PDB file of C-alpha atoms in Angstrom:
ATOM      1  CA  MET A   1     167.552  72.358  63.771  1.00  0.00           C
ATOM      2  CA  GLU A   2     164.048  70.957  64.305  1.00  0.00           C
ATOM      3  CA  THR A   3     162.114  71.753  67.462  1.00  0.00           C
ATOM      4  CA  HIS A   4     160.852  68.556  69.075  1.00  0.00           C
ATOM      5  CA  LEU A   5     159.035  69.696  72.198  1.00  0.00           C
ATOM      6  CA  THR A   6     156.662  72.471  73.226  1.00  0.00           C
ATOM      7  CA  ILE A   7     156.238  73.377  76.885  1.00  0.00           C
ATOM      8  CA  GLY A   8     153.059  75.359  77.539  1.00  0.00           C
ATOM      9  CA  ILE A   9     152.716  77.432  80.697  1.00  0.00           C
ATOM     10  CA  PRO A  10     149.451  79.121  81.662  1.00  0.00           C
ATOM     11  CA  THR A  11     149.949  81.782  84.331  1.00  0.00           C
ATOM     12  CA  CYS A  12     148.352  84.881  85.772  1.00  0.00           C
ATOM     13  CA  ALA A  13     150.995  87.540  86.571  1.00  0.00           C
ATOM     14  CA  ARG A  14     153.015  85.515  89.087  1.00  0.00           C
ATOM     15  CA  PRO A  15     156.522  86.866  88.439  1.00  0.00           C
ATOM     16  CA  GLN A  16     158.444  84.820  91.018  1.00  0.00           C
ATOM     17  CA  ALA A  17     156.773  81.533  90.075  1.00  0.00           C
ATOM     18  CA  ILE A  18     157.133  82.013  86.322  1.00  0.00           C
ATOM     19  CA  LYS A  19     160.753  83.139  86.624  1.00  0.00           C
ATOM     20  CA  GLY A  20     161.650  80.046  88.676  1.00  0.00           C
ATOM     21  CA  CYS A  21     159.849  77.817  86.198  1.00  0.00           C
ATOM     22  CA  LEU A  22     161.515  79.353  83.139  1.00  0.00           C
ATOM     23  CA  ASP A  23     164.966  79.321  84.778  1.00  0.00           C
ATOM     24  CA  SER A  24     164.578  75.633  85.589  1.00  0.00           C
ATOM     25  CA  LEU A  25     163.376  74.742  82.101  1.00  0.00           C
ATOM     26  CA  GLN A  26     166.241  76.611  80.443  1.00  0.00           C
ATOM     27  CA  LYS A  27     168.749  74.973  82.751  1.00  0.00           C
ATOM     28  CA  HIS A  28     167.533  71.400  82.416  1.00  0.00           C
ATOM     29  CA  LEU A  29     165.971  70.863  78.988  1.00  0.00           C
ATOM     30  CA  THR A  30     168.307  68.925  76.707  1.00  0.00           C
ATOM     31  CA  VAL A  31     166.202  68.815  73.521  1.00  0.00           C
ATOM     32  CA  ASN A  32     165.331  71.498  71.004  1.00  0.00           C
ATOM     33  CA  HIS A  33     162.207  73.100  72.391  1.00  0.00           C
ATOM     34  CA  GLN A  34     159.899  76.051  72.369  1.00  0.00           C
ATOM     35  CA  ILE A  35     158.035  77.535  75.321  1.00  0.00           C
ATOM     36  CA  ILE A  36     154.603  79.091  75.036  1.00  0.00           C
ATOM     37  CA  VAL A  37     153.393  81.223  77.945  1.00  0.00           C
ATOM     38  CA  ILE A  38     149.782  82.330  78.240  1.00  0.00           C
ATOM     39  CA  ASP A  39     149.750  85.152  80.799  1.00  0.00           C
ATOM     40  CA  SER A  40     146.219  86.270  81.559  1.00  0.00           C
ATOM     41  CA  ALA A  41     147.212  89.262  83.703  1.00  0.00           C
ATOM     42  CA  ILE A  42     150.437  90.602  82.206  1.00  0.00           C
ATOM     43  CA  ASN A  43     152.712  92.981  84.081  1.00  0.00           C
ATOM     44  CA  ASP A  44     155.912  94.779  83.065  1.00  0.00           C
ATOM     45  CA  GLU A  45     158.165  92.410  85.029  1.00  0.00           C
ATOM     46  CA  ASN A  46     156.832  89.324  83.256  1.00  0.00           C
ATOM     47  CA  LEU A  47     156.881  91.006  79.845  1.00  0.00           C
ATOM     48  CA  THR A  48     160.567  91.896  80.250  1.00  0.00           C
ATOM     49  CA  LEU A  49     161.314  88.310  81.297  1.00  0.00           C
ATOM     50  CA  TYR A  50     159.475  86.800  78.315  1.00  0.00           C
ATOM     51  CA  LYS A  51     161.303  89.006  75.835  1.00  0.00           C
ATOM     52  CA  SER A  52     164.673  87.910  77.250  1.00  0.00           C
ATOM     53  CA  ILE A  53     164.253  84.159  76.701  1.00  0.00           C
ATOM     54  CA  PRO A  54     165.021  82.502  73.359  1.00  0.00           C
ATOM     55  CA  HIS A  55     162.500  80.003  72.007  1.00  0.00           C
ATOM     56  CA  LEU A  56     159.688  81.623  74.030  1.00  0.00           C
ATOM     57  CA  LYS A  57     156.404  82.781  72.547  1.00  0.00           C
ATOM     58  CA  TYR A  58     153.842  84.513  74.697  1.00  0.00           C
ATOM     59  CA  LEU A  59     150.250  85.655  74.560  1.00  0.00           C
ATOM     60  CA  THR A  60     149.072  88.218  77.071  1.00  0.00           C
ATOM     61  CA  PHE A  61     145.706  89.379  78.309  1.00  0.00           C
ATOM     62  CA  ASP A  62     144.650  92.339  80.441  1.00  0.00           C
ATOM     63  CA  SER A  63     142.145  90.286  82.416  1.00  0.00           C
ATOM     64  CA  PRO A  64     142.273  86.674  83.617  1.00  0.00           C
ATOM     65  CA  ILE A  65     141.172  83.788  81.432  1.00  0.00           C
ATOM     66  CA  GLY A  66     140.511  80.322  82.779  1.00  0.00           C
ATOM     67  CA  PRO A  67     142.997  77.443  82.686  1.00  0.00           C
ATOM     68  CA  SER A  68     140.964  75.520  80.081  1.00  0.00           C
ATOM     69  CA  GLU A  69     141.022  78.458  77.674  1.00  0.00           C
ATOM     70  CA  ALA A  70     144.750  78.954  78.283  1.00  0.00           C
ATOM     71  CA  ARG A  71     145.491  75.279  77.521  1.00  0.00           C
ATOM     72  CA  LYS A  72     143.389  75.503  74.352  1.00  0.00           C
ATOM     73  CA  LEU A  73     145.426  78.503  73.179  1.00  0.00           C
ATOM     74  CA  ILE A  74     148.683  76.678  73.923  1.00  0.00           C
ATOM     75  CA  ILE A  75     147.586  73.707  71.819  1.00  0.00           C
ATOM     76  CA  GLU A  76     146.570  76.027  68.963  1.00  0.00           C
ATOM     77  CA  LYS A  77     150.015  77.695  68.998  1.00  0.00           C
ATOM     78  CA  THR A  78     152.007  74.455  69.265  1.00  0.00           C
ATOM     79  CA  GLU A  79     154.076  73.635  66.186  1.00  0.00           C
ATOM     80  CA  THR A  80     155.627  70.394  67.444  1.00  0.00           C
ATOM     81  CA  THR A  81     154.334  66.854  67.744  1.00  0.00           C
ATOM     82  CA  VAL A  82     155.031  66.719  71.482  1.00  0.00           C
ATOM     83  CA  GLU A  83     153.327  69.253  73.769  1.00  0.00           C
ATOM     84  CA  TYR A  84     153.365  69.368  77.554  1.00  0.00           C
ATOM     85  CA  THR A  85     151.464  71.890  79.663  1.00  0.00           C
ATOM     86  CA  VAL A  86     152.644  72.716  83.173  1.00  0.00           C
ATOM     87  CA  THR A  87     151.969  75.203  85.920  1.00  0.00           C
ATOM     88  CA  PRO A  88     154.885  77.388  86.998  1.00  0.00           C
ATOM     89  CA  GLU A  89     155.131  75.552  90.341  1.00  0.00           C
ATOM     90  CA  GLN A  90     155.612  72.155  88.663  1.00  0.00           C
ATOM     91  CA  PHE A  91     158.945  73.083  87.121  1.00  0.00           C
ATOM     92  CA  GLN A  92     160.737  74.797  89.966  1.00  0.00           C
ATOM     93  CA  LEU A  93     162.886  71.716  90.266  1.00  0.00           C
ATOM     94  CA  GLY A  94     166.240  70.756  91.660  1.00  0.00           C
ATOM     95  CA  SER A  95     169.413  70.005  89.727  1.00  0.00           C
ATOM     96  CA  GLU A  96     168.679  66.272  89.567  1.00  0.00           C
ATOM     97  CA  TRP A  97     165.883  66.825  87.029  1.00  0.00           C
ATOM     98  CA  LYS A  98     166.645  66.230  83.372  1.00  0.00           C
ATOM     99  CA  VAL A  99     164.537  65.692  80.247  1.00  0.00           C
ATOM    100  CA  THR A 100     165.892  63.434  77.536  1.00  0.00           C
ATOM    101  CA  PHE A 101     163.909  62.454  74.449  1.00  0.00           C
ATOM    102  CA  LYS A 102     165.211  59.963  71.926  1.00  0.00           C
ATOM    103  CA  ASN A 103     163.715  59.007  68.579  1.00  0.00           C
ATOM    104  CA  VAL A 104     161.216  61.857  68.676  1.00  0.00           C
TER     105      VAL A 104
END
């Protein structure tokens, strides 16, 4: 099945925020998708979380990189025609949220 959407998430070792974001995305996305996380200050908690989620690719760094560099890396790793970059706080959403793409 073809992947239609890439969600890119730049973060810096914020385990609660990234977990809420990823939980919400997994719960509400209705199209084939991939998630790319750029974590510029990786920790064991986040690494365990990333490895547990299907369709998730991640790049990690030992020291922070800026948001512009993180977005650039997300775009370079995107394999779909539709890419959307968010912060973890943007996708900690309620149950009324739903993404539907047609004719992608």
